[in-house]
Amino acid sequence: MVAPAALRVVRCGGGTIHGVRAVFSSDSKYLLCASGDFVKMYSVATEETLRLMGGHADLVTGIQLNPHNHMQLYSSSLDGSIKLWDFMDGIPIKVCLVILIFLCSDAFQLVSVKLTKTAGQDVEAKELSVVLDGVDASPKHIAFGREGQYVASVKEANLQVYFFKQKQLNRFSVNTAKTKNRNSQFTCIACHPTEDCIATGHADGKIRLWRNFYHKKDYTFSTLHWHHDIVMDLAYSVEGTSLLSGGVESVLVLWHNESDCRKDFLPRLGSPIEYISVSSDGSLCCTLHKDNRITIINSNLRFSKSIQGLIKSKCNKIYVKTGLVVDPRTKALVLNGEPGHLQFYSLQSDQQLFSLDIVQRQYIHQAGLKQADLVKVAFSARGKWLATVEEREEAADPELQLKLWFYDEETQSFKLNTRVNTPHENHITDMCFRDMDELEDDSPILVTTGRDRVFKVWVMVEDTDPEEYKNTIPYHCDFVGSYHNYQATNCCFSEDGSLLAVSFEEIVTVWDSVTWELKCTFCHPPGKIRNICFGRLTCSKYLIGATDHGFLCCWNLLTCALEWSAHLNVLVLQPDPLSEHIAAVSWLSKESSLFVFKPNEPRPVYIQRNLCKEKILLAAFVPRDEPEMTGSEKYLWLRSSQLFFLTDAQELLTLSTRSLEERLTPSSKQLATEESLPVTPFSLLLGKHRRQQSQEDTDLGKLVVHNKHEQDSPAVKEVRVITLLHTPAHVLPSASFLCPIFINSLLISKENKSAEEVADEVEMESEKTDDDLDEEGDVTEMEQEDTNPMELLGEMTCKLSKSQERELRKLRKMDYSWISAF
C-alpha cells in the first residue's frame, strides 16, 4: 500500500506581487513575477496563472532571465539560494547556495557571485567579490549600464557609479541644501540601453538625466518634472528612445527623446506604481501596483490587460475589518478591497473575480482625512442577500450606514435595496443572517449587535412583492433586545434557525427566533466572549465560545450546563458548514497552532503546531465542488471543505496533501503546454477546431429543429467546420452546394419560426416528388449563380442517396441577398 501523503501548510495566494520587478518572456507570451516565496507565471493573453514555482524557503528578492538561454530563469531569495528554473516546465535545474555574512541590519553590499558549472543540482558558491559598499536593499536602486560596462547605485542623496574594466568608482550627490528636507533624495534609477546616460528619480517628483559621469567634476545633468510626489520607478524602452516613469499619482508617463516638452500619459491606473517592466521586443510593458495589481500596456500606451491579486488596501494594514467571508454562489473569498469596495477573490486562480463598490463615494488620497470605510459583511445562506456596514470615524460619534443588497439574476450583480442611516447609536460589532434555505426567500432575517448595548432584528415588510424589490424598502427593525445594559459583541443562529445566541461581554444569551424570548444564559469561566458558534449536524445541541482569558468552552443546550472547557488562547473559531468539525486557531509564544475538534468529543481530531510564523487573524471553510479522497482517517475533516487562513501580513494559507503545482487547474496546464508549441499556419487554421471536435453524431444530413429563441453556439458552428474539413471529398456534395449552407449557419435568420412551423414545412416538403424537388433545385441554382462565393473552390463530386439529397435540398432554400452588400 502507498502511504498517505502528509498534510502540509501551503501558501495559496495573497502574496505581495509588487515587491520585485516583473519579467517578460522573450516572446512576450508570459509574465513572470515574484510572489512571496514563489515565482508565478501568467499568460499575457488570458491573464491566467499558468505555473507556480516554489522551493525557496523565504521571500523571493529578484528574478531575471538567463541571458544565454531565454527559456530559463534565475531567482534569488532571502534563504541564501539562487535557483535556475526551466520556467516552461517549472523544474529547478540548479540550486546555488550563497554564504552571506550579515554585519548589521542597515549595511548592504552589492556582491558578485560566480555560478559554478559543476555537475549536480545543489552546488555551493564560494567565489564572492564585493562590488559596492553601502548600497540600498531595494532592487530599483541598482542598475547596470550599457553592455554591462558599469553599475550604478543610489542611496539617500548619493549616486555611485562603478566601472568594471577601469575598476574606478565615482560618487556624486545632489544639492545638500535640499537634502535636509529630504526633497531631493534618490528613489530609483535606470540606465540607458545604448548610451552613457543614467536616469534617477527623486522624492520631489523630479527626474534627473546624468551624462559625462566618467569624470567626477565634469558631469552634467538635465531635469524632467511632472510628478508632484515621489518618483517610484523608471524604465527605458528597448531602443532607448523613450523613458517611462510612475509614482503615487497612478499615472504612467512616457517621455519622448528625454524631452520635457514631449510626453504622453496613461492615467487612472488604480493605485501607486511600484515597478515598471518592458518586454524584450518592446511591444509591451507592465506596471506593478501597491494594491497587488499588474497592468499590461501596449507600446502605444494603451491599456491591454489587468491581473488583480488579493488587494492589500492602505486601510487594512493591521486587520481586515470585514472578516473572511465566503460567497455561497461563487465560493469566492469576500473581504475588504479598495477603499470602500468589497473584493471577490477566486481561490482557484489567485485573482480577483470582481469588485463591488459599497460606499459609492470618491476616495481622496489625503493623509489624516476621515473617510467612510467598510467594516462588516454578511451573506444569506444561498447568497441572495448581502448586508454591509460602513462607518466614518468622527470625533464626536461615528457615522453608520447599514445597506442590504439583492442579487439580480438578470444583471448577475448585487443591487442596493435598503439603506438604513444610523442603525445603532454606536459601532456595530457583529451581524448574521438566519441560515435557513427554506425561509430565506420568504422572510430573510438579519441580526446586528452594537456597542450601544442592544441587538436588533431586521425583517422584511409584510406583503412585499419580491419583483418590486428595486422600488421599495422592505427591511425594518422588528425587535430590539438587551441584557442588563451590557455591550453586545457577537451573534449567530443555530443550524435550523430556531435559536439565536448573542454574547454580552462575559455572558452568552440564547433567544427563541420566533418569539424573541430569552431561553437561557451561560457564564463560565470568566472573561469576555471573543467568538461563539453552534455545533452542526449531530452536534447541533452544543454551543461553543472562546474568551479573551484563554478558555474554550462547550455548553450543552439540552442540559443548559457546561459540557467541557479547555485552557486555550483561541483567536479564531470557525465551524465547517458541511460537517461537525470546528477549527480553532490559537496564538501562544509567537506561534500559531490549529486544533480541529467535534463538540461532542473534548479530544481534538487533528492538531497542527507551529502553523506559520505569522499571526493568523481569520479563517474560513470553503465547500469543495467534489469531496476530496483522503488517505488517512485523521484528514477526514477536510473531505467536504477546505480550510483557509489569513495572516496579519494578509497572505492566504491552506492545509493540503498536494503541492500548489498539483492544485493548478488542468486547463491552466494544458494552456501552458499549447502555448509553448511552435505556431504554424496550418495549426492556426485547424488546431483549435480539432481540440473541440464533438463526439456526438454530426451527420450533415441530420435535420435539427431549433427553438424560437435558440441560436447555434460557437462550439456547434465549429463542429460543422470540422465535418466539412474531415469528411472525405468523394462523399461530399459540391463546394458550391455546401458553401451557402455553411454561411447561413453562421447568420441569424430574418424570421424566427417556431418549432411547429418548421415541422409543418418539413412535412409539406416530404410530400413533394423528386421531380418537383429537382425543378426547385434548378431554379435555386440559377438564382445563386451570380452570388455564389464558393466558385473559386472548384467542384467536388458526391454520391448521395435520394433521401439525403432531399434533406440537403431543404436547407438550400435560403436568402442570400446579404452577399450583394459586400
mmCIF file of C-alpha atoms in Angstrom, residues 90-296:
data_model
loop_
_atom_site.group_PDB
_atom_site.id
_atom_site.type_symbol
_atom_site.label_atom_id
_atom_site.label_comp_id
_atom_site.label_asym_id
_atom_site.label_seq_id
_atom_site.Cartn_x
_atom_site.Cartn_y
_atom_site.Cartn_z
ATOM 1 C CA GLY A 90 8.507 24.597 -13.620
ATOM 2 C CA ILE A 91 11.548 22.415 -12.913
ATOM 3 C CA PRO A 92 14.529 23.681 -10.875
ATOM 4 C CA ILE A 93 17.669 22.922 -12.863
ATOM 5 C CA LYS A 94 20.276 24.049 -10.346
ATOM 6 C CA VAL A 95 20.324 25.453 -6.827
ATOM 7 C CA CYS A 96 23.294 27.594 -5.816
ATOM 8 C CA LEU A 97 23.787 28.239 -2.096
ATOM 9 C CA VAL A 98 25.445 31.547 -1.272
ATOM 10 C CA ILE A 99 27.167 32.022 2.092
ATOM 11 C CA LEU A 100 26.371 35.549 3.287
ATOM 12 C CA ILE A 101 27.731 37.340 6.325
ATOM 13 C CA PHE A 102 25.403 39.970 7.776
ATOM 14 C CA LEU A 103 27.263 42.767 9.503
ATOM 15 C CA CYS A 104 24.227 44.762 10.615
ATOM 16 C CA SER A 105 20.654 45.328 9.509
ATOM 17 C CA ASP A 106 21.419 48.648 7.748
ATOM 18 C CA ALA A 107 24.595 47.580 5.895
ATOM 19 C CA PHE A 108 24.133 46.103 2.392
ATOM 20 C CA GLN A 109 26.714 45.220 -0.226
ATOM 21 C CA LEU A 110 26.470 44.538 -3.932
ATOM 22 C CA VAL A 111 28.212 41.191 -4.365
ATOM 23 C CA SER A 112 29.356 39.384 -7.495
ATOM 24 C CA VAL A 113 28.713 35.620 -7.340
ATOM 25 C CA LYS A 114 30.364 33.188 -9.738
ATOM 26 C CA LEU A 115 27.916 30.401 -10.568
ATOM 27 C CA THR A 116 29.758 27.128 -10.974
ATOM 28 C CA LYS A 117 29.059 24.729 -13.838
ATOM 29 C CA THR A 118 29.775 21.591 -11.890
ATOM 30 C CA ALA A 119 27.509 18.578 -12.195
ATOM 31 C CA GLY A 120 24.711 18.106 -9.709
ATOM 32 C CA GLN A 121 21.660 20.086 -8.828
ATOM 33 C CA ASP A 122 22.829 21.507 -5.491
ATOM 34 C CA VAL A 123 26.099 23.425 -5.547
ATOM 35 C CA GLU A 124 27.756 25.930 -3.255
ATOM 36 C CA ALA A 125 29.029 29.283 -4.494
ATOM 37 C CA LYS A 126 32.290 30.124 -2.789
ATOM 38 C CA GLU A 127 33.740 32.757 -5.136
ATOM 39 C CA LEU A 128 32.244 36.037 -3.931
ATOM 40 C CA SER A 129 33.580 39.521 -4.521
ATOM 41 C CA VAL A 130 32.236 42.801 -3.214
ATOM 42 C CA VAL A 131 31.449 45.331 -5.949
ATOM 43 C CA LEU A 132 29.921 48.201 -3.953
ATOM 44 C CA ASP A 133 29.516 49.017 -0.291
ATOM 45 C CA GLY A 134 26.721 50.994 1.275
ATOM 46 C CA VAL A 135 24.020 50.156 -1.260
ATOM 47 C CA ASP A 136 20.281 50.194 -0.673
ATOM 48 C CA ALA A 137 18.353 46.949 -0.251
ATOM 49 C CA SER A 138 15.749 47.820 -2.908
ATOM 50 C CA PRO A 139 16.454 46.384 -6.401
ATOM 51 C CA LYS A 140 15.123 49.577 -8.017
ATOM 52 C CA HIS A 141 18.144 51.431 -6.543
ATOM 53 C CA ILE A 142 20.685 49.491 -8.646
ATOM 54 C CA ALA A 143 21.014 49.389 -12.460
ATOM 55 C CA PHE A 144 23.582 48.123 -14.955
ATOM 56 C CA GLY A 145 24.794 50.370 -17.740
ATOM 57 C CA ARG A 146 25.357 49.934 -21.457
ATOM 58 C CA GLU A 147 26.514 46.379 -22.267
ATOM 59 C CA GLY A 148 27.272 45.824 -18.588
ATOM 60 C CA GLN A 149 30.255 48.184 -18.609
ATOM 61 C CA TYR A 150 29.309 49.780 -15.307
ATOM 62 C CA VAL A 151 26.841 49.529 -12.440
ATOM 63 C CA ALA A 152 25.121 52.485 -10.784
ATOM 64 C CA SER A 153 23.635 52.624 -7.294
ATOM 65 C CA VAL A 154 21.706 55.302 -5.415
ATOM 66 C CA LYS A 155 21.085 55.707 -1.706
ATOM 67 C CA GLU A 156 19.681 58.737 0.064
ATOM 68 C CA ALA A 157 21.408 61.722 -1.631
ATOM 69 C CA ASN A 158 24.361 59.806 -3.141
ATOM 70 C CA LEU A 159 24.957 58.262 -6.568
ATOM 71 C CA GLN A 160 27.745 55.711 -7.105
ATOM 72 C CA VAL A 161 28.990 54.516 -10.489
ATOM 73 C CA TYR A 162 31.491 51.655 -10.679
ATOM 74 C CA PHE A 163 33.298 50.879 -13.969
ATOM 75 C CA PHE A 164 34.269 47.213 -14.217
ATOM 76 C CA LYS A 165 37.160 47.457 -16.710
ATOM 77 C CA GLN A 166 38.792 50.506 -15.190
ATOM 78 C CA LYS A 167 37.893 49.397 -11.646
ATOM 79 C CA GLN A 168 37.004 53.001 -10.983
ATOM 80 C CA LEU A 169 34.367 54.297 -8.565
ATOM 81 C CA ASN A 170 32.826 57.776 -8.954
ATOM 82 C CA ARG A 171 30.487 59.289 -6.386
ATOM 83 C CA PHE A 172 28.049 62.164 -6.901
ATOM 84 C CA SER A 173 25.458 63.856 -4.709
ATOM 85 C CA VAL A 174 22.536 66.222 -5.181
ATOM 86 C CA ASN A 175 22.194 69.646 -3.620
ATOM 87 C CA THR A 176 22.922 69.261 0.095
ATOM 88 C CA ALA A 177 20.755 72.253 0.959
ATOM 89 C CA LYS A 178 17.627 70.389 -0.114
ATOM 90 C CA THR A 179 18.732 67.097 1.350
ATOM 91 C CA LYS A 180 17.913 68.253 4.852
ATOM 92 C CA ASN A 181 14.213 68.297 3.915
ATOM 93 C CA ARG A 182 14.598 65.026 2.028
ATOM 94 C CA ASN A 183 13.133 66.645 -1.088
ATOM 95 C CA SER A 184 15.918 65.595 -3.440
ATOM 96 C CA GLN A 185 16.768 62.136 -2.195
ATOM 97 C CA PHE A 186 17.130 59.378 -4.786
ATOM 98 C CA THR A 187 14.230 56.921 -5.062
ATOM 99 C CA CYS A 188 15.013 54.874 -8.206
ATOM 100 C CA ILE A 189 17.482 54.537 -11.073
ATOM 101 C CA ALA A 190 17.584 53.312 -14.692
ATOM 102 C CA CYS A 191 20.403 53.179 -17.258
ATOM 103 C CA HIS A 192 20.086 53.926 -20.982
ATOM 104 C CA PRO A 193 20.462 50.683 -23.022
ATOM 105 C CA THR A 194 22.654 52.156 -25.806
ATOM 106 C CA GLU A 195 24.091 55.422 -24.466
ATOM 107 C CA ASP A 196 26.024 56.507 -21.401
ATOM 108 C CA CYS A 197 23.104 58.115 -19.615
ATOM 109 C CA ILE A 198 21.664 57.470 -16.158
ATOM 110 C CA ALA A 199 18.126 58.466 -15.178
ATOM 111 C CA THR A 200 17.334 58.903 -11.497
ATOM 112 C CA GLY A 201 14.023 59.550 -9.766
ATOM 113 C CA HIS A 202 13.728 61.725 -6.684
ATOM 114 C CA ALA A 203 11.412 62.332 -3.751
ATOM 115 C CA ASP A 204 10.484 65.803 -5.033
ATOM 116 C CA GLY A 205 8.958 64.325 -8.221
ATOM 117 C CA LYS A 206 11.882 65.288 -10.471
ATOM 118 C CA ILE A 207 13.811 63.047 -12.885
ATOM 119 C CA ARG A 208 17.488 63.826 -13.462
ATOM 120 C CA LEU A 209 19.421 62.629 -16.533
ATOM 121 C CA TRP A 210 23.134 62.258 -15.771
ATOM 122 C CA ARG A 211 25.811 62.365 -18.500
ATOM 123 C CA ASN A 212 29.595 62.525 -18.689
ATOM 124 C CA PHE A 213 29.797 60.745 -15.363
ATOM 125 C CA TYR A 214 33.146 59.202 -16.328
ATOM 126 C CA HIS A 215 34.612 62.361 -14.831
ATOM 127 C CA LYS A 216 33.965 63.239 -11.229
ATOM 128 C CA LYS A 217 33.900 67.014 -11.780
ATOM 129 C CA ASP A 218 32.760 67.471 -15.378
ATOM 130 C CA TYR A 219 29.463 65.564 -15.096
ATOM 131 C CA THR A 220 26.210 67.214 -16.225
ATOM 132 C CA PHE A 221 22.544 66.519 -15.669
ATOM 133 C CA SER A 222 19.229 67.814 -17.001
ATOM 134 C CA THR A 223 15.871 67.725 -15.245
ATOM 135 C CA LEU A 224 12.400 66.458 -16.203
ATOM 136 C CA HIS A 225 9.497 67.325 -13.937
ATOM 137 C CA TRP A 226 5.828 66.301 -13.961
ATOM 138 C CA HIS A 227 5.232 64.171 -10.843
ATOM 139 C CA HIS A 228 4.064 66.115 -7.800
ATOM 140 C CA ASP A 229 5.340 63.454 -5.395
ATOM 141 C CA ILE A 230 7.868 60.604 -5.209
ATOM 142 C CA VAL A 231 9.005 59.029 -8.481
ATOM 143 C CA MET A 232 8.596 55.331 -7.705
ATOM 144 C CA ASP A 233 10.271 53.704 -10.724
ATOM 145 C CA LEU A 234 11.869 54.365 -14.118
ATOM 146 C CA ALA A 235 12.371 52.196 -17.202
ATOM 147 C CA TYR A 236 13.828 52.842 -20.666
ATOM 148 C CA SER A 237 12.331 51.455 -23.846
ATOM 149 C CA VAL A 238 14.331 48.778 -25.680
ATOM 150 C CA GLU A 239 15.802 51.266 -28.168
ATOM 151 C CA GLY A 240 16.228 53.937 -25.514
ATOM 152 C CA THR A 241 14.141 56.500 -27.431
ATOM 153 C CA SER A 242 11.665 56.953 -24.584
ATOM 154 C CA LEU A 243 11.600 56.834 -20.804
ATOM 155 C CA LEU A 244 8.732 55.552 -18.622
ATOM 156 C CA SER A 245 8.079 56.851 -15.124
ATOM 157 C CA GLY A 246 5.453 56.168 -12.480
ATOM 158 C CA GLY A 247 4.591 57.263 -8.966
ATOM 159 C CA VAL A 248 1.867 57.763 -6.402
ATOM 160 C CA GLU A 249 -0.381 59.570 -8.914
ATOM 161 C CA SER A 250 -1.259 56.203 -10.532
ATOM 162 C CA VAL A 251 -0.259 57.674 -13.897
ATOM 163 C CA LEU A 252 2.267 56.180 -16.324
ATOM 164 C CA VAL A 253 4.271 58.941 -18.048
ATOM 165 C CA LEU A 254 6.061 58.374 -21.368
ATOM 166 C CA TRP A 255 8.872 60.885 -22.043
ATOM 167 C CA HIS A 256 9.849 61.084 -25.731
ATOM 168 C CA ASN A 257 13.554 61.579 -26.525
ATOM 169 C CA GLU A 258 14.153 62.664 -22.922
ATOM 170 C CA SER A 259 12.328 65.903 -23.622
ATOM 171 C CA ASP A 260 10.284 67.802 -21.063
ATOM 172 C CA CYS A 261 8.022 69.111 -23.813
ATOM 173 C CA ARG A 262 7.025 65.802 -25.408
ATOM 174 C CA LYS A 263 5.303 63.365 -23.092
ATOM 175 C CA ASP A 264 2.222 61.135 -23.080
ATOM 176 C CA PHE A 265 0.151 59.879 -20.167
ATOM 177 C CA LEU A 266 -1.859 56.807 -19.215
ATOM 178 C CA PRO A 267 -3.900 57.918 -16.167
ATOM 179 C CA ARG A 268 -6.258 56.241 -13.675
ATOM 180 C CA LEU A 269 -4.323 53.015 -13.188
ATOM 181 C CA GLY A 270 -5.909 52.487 -9.768
ATOM 182 C CA SER A 271 -3.084 52.711 -7.251
ATOM 183 C CA PRO A 272 0.545 53.885 -6.926
ATOM 184 C CA ILE A 273 3.006 52.342 -9.370
ATOM 185 C CA GLU A 274 5.811 50.381 -7.695
ATOM 186 C CA TYR A 275 7.677 48.858 -10.668
ATOM 187 C CA ILE A 276 7.786 49.225 -14.457
ATOM 188 C CA SER A 277 8.971 46.439 -16.788
ATOM 189 C CA VAL A 278 9.428 46.428 -20.571
ATOM 190 C CA SER A 279 9.390 43.339 -22.796
ATOM 191 C CA SER A 280 12.495 42.473 -24.807
ATOM 192 C CA ASP A 281 10.752 43.108 -28.145
ATOM 193 C CA GLY A 282 9.334 46.434 -26.964
ATOM 194 C CA SER A 283 5.734 45.509 -27.763
ATOM 195 C CA LEU A 284 4.533 45.504 -24.141
ATOM 196 C CA CYS A 285 5.260 46.970 -20.774
ATOM 197 C CA CYS A 286 3.716 46.303 -17.384
ATOM 198 C CA THR A 287 3.282 48.185 -14.146
ATOM 199 C CA LEU A 288 3.141 46.594 -10.690
ATOM 200 C CA HIS A 289 0.965 48.458 -8.207
ATOM 201 C CA LYS A 290 0.777 48.672 -4.447
ATOM 202 C CA ASP A 291 -2.655 47.027 -4.372
ATOM 203 C CA ASN A 292 -1.253 43.806 -5.910
ATOM 204 C CA ARG A 293 -2.391 44.660 -9.417
ATOM 205 C CA ILE A 294 -0.451 44.044 -12.637
ATOM 206 C CA THR A 295 -1.360 46.234 -15.603
ATOM 207 C CA ILE A 296 -0.172 45.166 -19.065
#
